[in-house]
Amino acid sequence: MKTLLQINAGLQGANSQSSQLADKLAAALLSKAPGTRHIKRDLSADPIPHLDHATFLTFCDPGAAVTPAQRAGLALSDTLTAELKDADTLVFGAPMYNLNLPSTLKAWIDHVCRAGETFRYSEAGPVGLLEGKKAYIAIAQGGQFLGTPADLQTGYLKMALGLIGIVDVEMIYAQGMALGPEVAEAGLQAAHRRIDDLSRTAAQ
Ligand SMILES: Cc1cc2nc3c(=O)[nH]c(=O)nc-3n(C[C@H](O)[C@H](O)[C@H](O)COP(=O)(O)O)c2cc1C
């Protein structure tokens, strides 16, 4: 059975534009592949704690999980990492908050980028271990930053996914959400057209 893992990071619930776009894309991909398992995480409703030192020690040595908090931290990371490993397709809803990703999404990344689990070190640098997956990232932003130095999200997300071996990444942008109704509507329409195109060409 195929698995689609969806990660929504918008904090505005059903009103989050990035979540709405991710939901639409996930629904379209699922309709093309009946029977696909759908794992959906809402990082605002069900946040992941920041990675702390005690939990990080257990990533380096699972035998170091001696306190209840360490065991819980390692178990959460193991669950998130297993969901990621199982997934064939990833769909992210990623808003821009204060110039970058929501910290909730960074916390998820910190729990799944694990040496020996999702990447390994080599003499040439880190090597990703999760190959053959496809990722879609729907970004909503108040301004219009694509192609400018202020687009800190695209490069970071591609680097973070690339670290663990996920290099087939499609971007969807809803820009100008805070620039008035006409600009916002045009930004949303562009994102919806992109989703329609991507869903049409997605593998069955
Ligand atoms: C807490 C917060 C911080 C934001 N910071 C920025 C920002 O730095 N730059 C920007 O262009 N838009 C910013 N915005 C606007 C959002 O990017 C825009 O509303 C987008 O639609 C948010 O995605 P969402 O609807 O999925 O939550 C911010 C919005 C919120 C709620």
mmCIF file of C-alpha atoms and ligand atoms in Angstrom:
data_model
loop_
_atom_site.group_PDB
_atom_site.id
_atom_site.type_symbol
_atom_site.label_atom_id
_atom_site.label_comp_id
_atom_site.label_asym_id
_atom_site.label_seq_id
_atom_site.Cartn_x
_atom_site.Cartn_y
_atom_site.Cartn_z
ATOM 1 C CA MET A 1 0.000 0.000 0.000
ATOM 2 C CA LYS A 2 1.237 3.492 -0.817
ATOM 3 C CA THR A 3 1.359 6.157 1.876
ATOM 4 C CA LEU A 4 0.889 9.922 1.634
ATOM 5 C CA LEU A 5 2.181 11.901 4.596
ATOM 6 C CA GLN A 6 0.721 15.401 4.940
ATOM 7 C CA ILE A 7 2.186 17.987 7.295
ATOM 8 C CA ASN A 8 0.178 21.187 7.816
ATOM 9 C CA ALA A 9 1.962 23.964 9.712
ATOM 10 C CA GLY A 10 -0.526 26.852 9.398
ATOM 11 C CA LEU A 11 -1.722 28.214 12.744
ATOM 12 C CA GLN A 12 -5.068 29.520 11.481
ATOM 13 C CA GLY A 13 -6.885 26.191 11.360
ATOM 14 C CA ALA A 14 -9.332 25.878 8.480
ATOM 15 C CA ASN A 15 -8.557 29.497 7.490
ATOM 16 C CA SER A 16 -4.877 28.799 6.817
ATOM 17 C CA GLN A 17 -4.248 29.287 3.124
ATOM 18 C CA SER A 18 -1.258 26.950 3.134
ATOM 19 C CA SER A 19 -3.338 24.216 4.812
ATOM 20 C CA GLN A 20 -6.189 24.681 2.353
ATOM 21 C CA LEU A 21 -3.774 24.337 -0.559
ATOM 22 C CA ALA A 22 -2.081 21.286 0.976
ATOM 23 C CA ASP A 23 -5.510 19.738 1.659
ATOM 24 C CA LYS A 24 -6.593 20.294 -1.942
ATOM 25 C CA LEU A 25 -3.411 18.790 -3.352
ATOM 26 C CA ALA A 26 -3.509 15.803 -0.991
ATOM 27 C CA ALA A 27 -7.150 15.130 -1.908
ATOM 28 C CA ALA A 28 -6.331 15.283 -5.615
ATOM 29 C CA LEU A 29 -3.357 12.934 -5.265
ATOM 30 C CA LEU A 30 -5.360 10.508 -3.116
ATOM 31 C CA SER A 31 -8.209 10.449 -5.644
ATOM 32 C CA LYS A 32 -5.712 9.341 -8.294
ATOM 33 C CA ALA A 33 -4.392 6.510 -6.133
ATOM 34 C CA PRO A 34 -7.290 4.837 -4.305
ATOM 35 C CA GLY A 35 -6.234 2.737 -1.333
ATOM 36 C CA THR A 36 -3.374 5.059 -0.441
ATOM 37 C CA ARG A 37 -2.919 5.440 3.309
ATOM 38 C CA HIS A 38 -3.203 9.091 4.381
ATOM 39 C CA ILE A 39 -1.307 10.235 7.466
ATOM 40 C CA LYS A 40 -2.062 13.860 8.302
ATOM 41 C CA ARG A 41 -0.384 15.930 10.994
ATOM 42 C CA ASP A 42 -1.612 19.365 12.012
ATOM 43 C CA LEU A 43 1.417 20.850 13.760
ATOM 44 C CA SER A 44 -0.580 23.760 15.154
ATOM 45 C CA ALA A 45 -3.336 21.646 16.712
ATOM 46 C CA ASP A 46 -0.889 18.948 17.791
ATOM 47 C CA PRO A 47 2.519 20.624 18.161
ATOM 48 C CA ILE A 48 5.828 18.843 18.402
ATOM 49 C CA PRO A 49 8.099 20.096 21.205
ATOM 50 C CA HIS A 50 11.402 21.710 20.452
ATOM 51 C CA LEU A 51 14.256 19.246 20.330
ATOM 52 C CA ASP A 52 16.142 19.447 23.619
ATOM 53 C CA HIS A 53 19.507 18.127 24.723
ATOM 54 C CA ALA A 54 18.133 15.202 26.729
ATOM 55 C CA THR A 55 16.200 13.886 23.709
ATOM 56 C CA PHE A 56 19.039 14.569 21.294
ATOM 57 C CA LEU A 57 21.300 12.340 23.416
ATOM 58 C CA THR A 58 18.890 9.459 22.759
ATOM 59 C CA PHE A 59 19.178 10.010 18.994
ATOM 60 C CA CYS A 60 22.927 9.373 19.331
ATOM 61 C CA ASP A 61 22.420 6.390 21.651
ATOM 62 C CA PRO A 62 18.917 4.951 22.234
ATOM 63 C CA GLY A 63 20.334 3.301 25.380
ATOM 64 C CA ALA A 64 20.644 6.820 26.825
ATOM 65 C CA ALA A 65 16.846 7.051 27.123
ATOM 66 C CA VAL A 66 16.742 6.591 30.879
ATOM 67 C CA THR A 67 14.239 9.217 32.067
ATOM 68 C CA PRO A 68 10.508 9.168 31.232
ATOM 69 C CA ALA A 69 10.964 12.442 29.307
ATOM 70 C CA GLN A 70 13.794 10.954 27.241
ATOM 71 C CA ARG A 71 11.800 7.811 26.482
ATOM 72 C CA ALA A 72 8.829 9.939 25.415
ATOM 73 C CA GLY A 73 11.040 12.190 23.271
ATOM 74 C CA LEU A 74 12.699 9.246 21.545
ATOM 75 C CA ALA A 75 9.344 7.507 21.026
ATOM 76 C CA LEU A 76 7.890 10.632 19.389
ATOM 77 C CA SER A 77 10.882 10.965 17.077
ATOM 78 C CA ASP A 78 10.711 7.252 16.227
ATOM 79 C CA THR A 79 7.016 7.628 15.338
ATOM 80 C CA LEU A 80 7.606 10.709 13.161
ATOM 81 C CA THR A 81 10.596 9.085 11.480
ATOM 82 C CA ALA A 82 8.651 5.876 10.793
ATOM 83 C CA GLU A 83 5.814 7.887 9.217
ATOM 84 C CA LEU A 84 8.347 9.626 7.007
ATOM 85 C CA LYS A 85 10.131 6.419 6.014
ATOM 86 C CA ASP A 86 6.793 4.769 5.150
ATOM 87 C CA ALA A 87 5.660 7.672 2.982
ATOM 88 C CA ASP A 88 5.957 7.556 -0.792
ATOM 89 C CA THR A 89 4.605 11.084 -1.148
ATOM 90 C CA LEU A 90 4.875 14.096 1.159
ATOM 91 C CA VAL A 91 2.624 17.160 1.099
ATOM 92 C CA PHE A 92 3.533 20.182 3.224
ATOM 93 C CA GLY A 93 1.474 23.263 4.000
ATOM 94 C CA ALA A 94 4.123 25.836 4.906
ATOM 95 C CA PRO A 95 3.148 29.435 5.691
ATOM 96 C CA MET A 96 5.601 32.280 6.080
ATOM 97 C CA TYR A 97 5.632 33.573 9.662
ATOM 98 C CA ASN A 98 8.131 36.265 10.566
ATOM 99 C CA LEU A 99 10.151 35.837 7.404
ATOM 100 C CA ASN A 100 10.526 32.062 7.567
ATOM 101 C CA LEU A 101 8.872 28.733 8.338
ATOM 102 C CA PRO A 102 6.701 28.251 11.421
ATOM 103 C CA SER A 103 8.816 26.969 14.306
ATOM 104 C CA THR A 104 6.425 24.012 14.517
ATOM 105 C CA LEU A 105 7.657 22.791 11.141
ATOM 106 C CA LYS A 106 11.280 23.293 12.169
ATOM 107 C CA ALA A 107 10.556 21.192 15.275
ATOM 108 C CA TRP A 108 9.218 18.384 13.037
ATOM 109 C CA ILE A 109 12.352 18.632 10.868
ATOM 110 C CA ASP A 110 14.561 18.487 13.984
ATOM 111 C CA HIS A 111 12.848 15.237 15.004
ATOM 112 C CA VAL A 112 13.223 13.479 11.641
ATOM 113 C CA CYS A 113 16.738 14.536 10.569
ATOM 114 C CA ARG A 114 18.613 11.833 12.470
ATOM 115 C CA ALA A 115 22.089 10.513 11.708
ATOM 116 C CA GLY A 116 21.932 6.766 11.193
ATOM 117 C CA GLU A 117 18.167 6.871 10.575
ATOM 118 C CA THR A 118 17.420 9.309 7.761
ATOM 119 C CA PHE A 119 20.938 10.345 6.765
ATOM 120 C CA ARG A 120 24.471 9.148 7.406
ATOM 121 C CA TYR A 121 27.799 10.885 7.531
ATOM 122 C CA SER A 122 30.446 10.100 4.928
ATOM 123 C CA GLU A 123 33.875 11.524 4.190
ATOM 124 C CA ALA A 124 32.205 13.625 1.512
ATOM 125 C CA GLY A 125 29.582 14.941 3.932
ATOM 126 C CA PRO A 126 26.059 13.808 4.830
ATOM 127 C CA VAL A 127 24.265 11.293 2.600
ATOM 128 C CA GLY A 128 20.466 11.084 2.607
ATOM 129 C CA LEU A 129 18.958 7.663 3.235
ATOM 130 C CA LEU A 130 15.365 8.300 2.118
ATOM 131 C CA GLU A 131 15.416 7.873 -1.626
ATOM 132 C CA GLY A 132 12.584 7.596 -4.127
ATOM 133 C CA LYS A 133 10.122 9.901 -2.388
ATOM 134 C CA LYS A 134 8.320 12.865 -3.902
ATOM 135 C CA ALA A 135 7.508 16.015 -1.938
ATOM 136 C CA TYR A 136 5.115 18.871 -2.606
ATOM 137 C CA ILE A 137 5.370 22.104 -0.610
ATOM 138 C CA ALA A 138 2.558 24.679 -0.595
ATOM 139 C CA ILE A 139 3.823 28.018 0.672
ATOM 140 C CA ALA A 140 1.557 30.948 1.572
ATOM 141 C CA GLN A 141 3.151 34.310 2.224
ATOM 142 C CA GLY A 142 1.917 37.817 2.889
ATOM 143 C CA GLY A 143 4.387 39.427 0.498
ATOM 144 C CA GLN A 144 5.854 38.403 -2.835
ATOM 145 C CA PHE A 145 9.331 37.066 -2.211
ATOM 146 C CA LEU A 146 9.844 34.405 -4.850
ATOM 147 C CA GLY A 147 13.167 34.964 -6.616
ATOM 148 C CA THR A 148 14.380 37.511 -4.041
ATOM 149 C CA PRO A 149 16.877 37.142 -1.157
ATOM 150 C CA ALA A 150 13.891 37.262 1.218
ATOM 151 C CA ASP A 151 12.723 33.831 0.008
ATOM 152 C CA LEU A 152 14.357 31.985 2.883
ATOM 153 C CA GLN A 153 11.812 29.171 2.822
ATOM 154 C CA THR A 154 12.437 27.523 -0.553
ATOM 155 C CA GLY A 155 16.179 27.066 -0.144
ATOM 156 C CA TYR A 156 15.946 25.896 3.446
ATOM 157 C CA LEU A 157 13.196 23.358 2.829
ATOM 158 C CA LYS A 158 14.955 21.931 -0.227
ATOM 159 C CA MET A 159 18.219 21.697 1.727
ATOM 160 C CA ALA A 160 16.549 20.053 4.734
ATOM 161 C CA LEU A 161 14.719 17.494 2.592
ATOM 162 C CA GLY A 162 17.851 16.992 0.487
ATOM 163 C CA LEU A 163 19.834 16.211 3.646
ATOM 164 C CA ILE A 164 17.685 13.116 4.150
ATOM 165 C CA GLY A 165 17.619 12.174 0.468
ATOM 166 C CA ILE A 166 14.362 13.737 -0.721
ATOM 167 C CA VAL A 167 15.323 15.654 -3.835
ATOM 168 C CA ASP A 168 12.197 15.384 -6.002
ATOM 169 C CA VAL A 169 10.409 18.478 -4.696
ATOM 170 C CA GLU A 170 7.613 20.503 -6.305
ATOM 171 C CA MET A 171 6.896 24.005 -5.005
ATOM 172 C CA ILE A 172 3.519 25.760 -4.957
ATOM 173 C CA TYR A 173 3.348 29.437 -4.026
ATOM 174 C CA ALA A 174 0.437 31.592 -2.903
ATOM 175 C CA GLN A 175 2.094 35.001 -2.745
ATOM 176 C CA GLY A 176 0.744 38.398 -1.761
ATOM 177 C CA MET A 177 -1.792 37.201 0.822
ATOM 178 C CA ALA A 178 -1.372 40.489 2.740
ATOM 179 C CA LEU A 179 -1.265 42.833 -0.256
ATOM 180 C CA GLY A 180 -4.973 43.473 -0.655
ATOM 181 C CA PRO A 181 -7.834 41.385 -1.983
ATOM 182 C CA GLU A 182 -6.968 41.587 -5.680
ATOM 183 C CA VAL A 183 -3.303 40.640 -5.264
ATOM 184 C CA ALA A 184 -4.219 37.913 -2.777
ATOM 185 C CA GLU A 185 -6.832 36.480 -5.118
ATOM 186 C CA ALA A 186 -4.347 36.445 -8.012
ATOM 187 C CA GLY A 187 -1.787 34.721 -5.761
ATOM 188 C CA LEU A 188 -4.292 32.086 -4.740
ATOM 189 C CA GLN A 189 -5.432 31.495 -8.298
ATOM 190 C CA ALA A 190 -1.814 30.947 -9.368
ATOM 191 C CA ALA A 191 -1.395 28.392 -6.575
ATOM 192 C CA HIS A 192 -4.609 26.593 -7.522
ATOM 193 C CA ARG A 193 -3.549 26.444 -11.189
ATOM 194 C CA ARG A 194 -0.203 24.977 -10.123
ATOM 195 C CA ILE A 195 -1.947 22.358 -7.982
ATOM 196 C CA ASP A 196 -4.261 21.452 -10.869
ATOM 197 C CA ASP A 197 -1.243 21.019 -13.171
ATOM 198 C CA LEU A 198 0.676 18.954 -10.632
ATOM 199 C CA SER A 199 -2.312 16.731 -9.880
ATOM 200 C CA ARG A 200 -2.893 16.142 -13.599
ATOM 201 C CA THR A 201 0.683 15.042 -14.180
ATOM 202 C CA ALA A 202 1.132 13.095 -10.903
ATOM 203 C CA ALA A 203 1.934 9.411 -11.266
ATOM 204 C CA GLN A 204 -1.027 7.098 -10.607
HETATM 205 C C1 LIG B 1 2.357 35.286 12.911
HETATM 206 C C2 LIG B 1 2.403 35.696 11.474
HETATM 207 C C3 LIG B 1 3.583 36.189 10.957
HETATM 208 C C4 LIG B 1 3.642 36.569 9.622
HETATM 209 N N1 LIG B 1 4.805 37.024 9.128
HETATM 210 C C5 LIG B 1 4.892 37.338 7.813
HETATM 211 C C6 LIG B 1 6.123 37.754 7.243
HETATM 212 O O1 LIG B 1 7.143 37.855 7.908
HETATM 213 N N2 LIG B 1 6.165 38.042 5.925
HETATM 214 C C7 LIG B 1 5.045 37.943 5.137
HETATM 215 O O2 LIG B 1 5.134 38.181 3.950
HETATM 216 N N3 LIG B 1 3.867 37.528 5.651
HETATM 217 C C8 LIG B 1 3.772 37.219 6.950
HETATM 218 N N4 LIG B 1 2.587 36.813 7.475
HETATM 219 C C9 LIG B 1 1.437 36.653 6.570
HETATM 220 C C10 LIG B 1 1.301 35.207 6.186
HETATM 221 O O3 LIG B 1 2.445 34.730 5.517
HETATM 222 C C11 LIG B 1 0.082 35.019 5.296
HETATM 223 O O4 LIG B 1 -1.059 35.434 6.016
HETATM 224 C C12 LIG B 1 -0.082 33.569 4.891
HETATM 225 O O5 LIG B 1 -1.313 33.419 4.250
HETATM 226 C C13 LIG B 1 -0.010 32.694 6.125
HETATM 227 O O6 LIG B 1 -0.263 31.360 5.789
HETATM 228 P P1 LIG B 1 -1.504 30.628 6.436
HETATM 229 O O7 LIG B 1 -2.737 31.313 5.860
HETATM 230 O O8 LIG B 1 -1.371 29.239 5.968
HETATM 231 O O9 LIG B 1 -1.440 30.765 7.919
HETATM 232 C C14 LIG B 1 2.486 36.455 8.803
HETATM 233 C C15 LIG B 1 1.298 35.962 9.351
HETATM 234 C C16 LIG B 1 1.259 35.580 10.672
HETATM 235 C C17 LIG B 1 -0.026 35.025 11.227
#
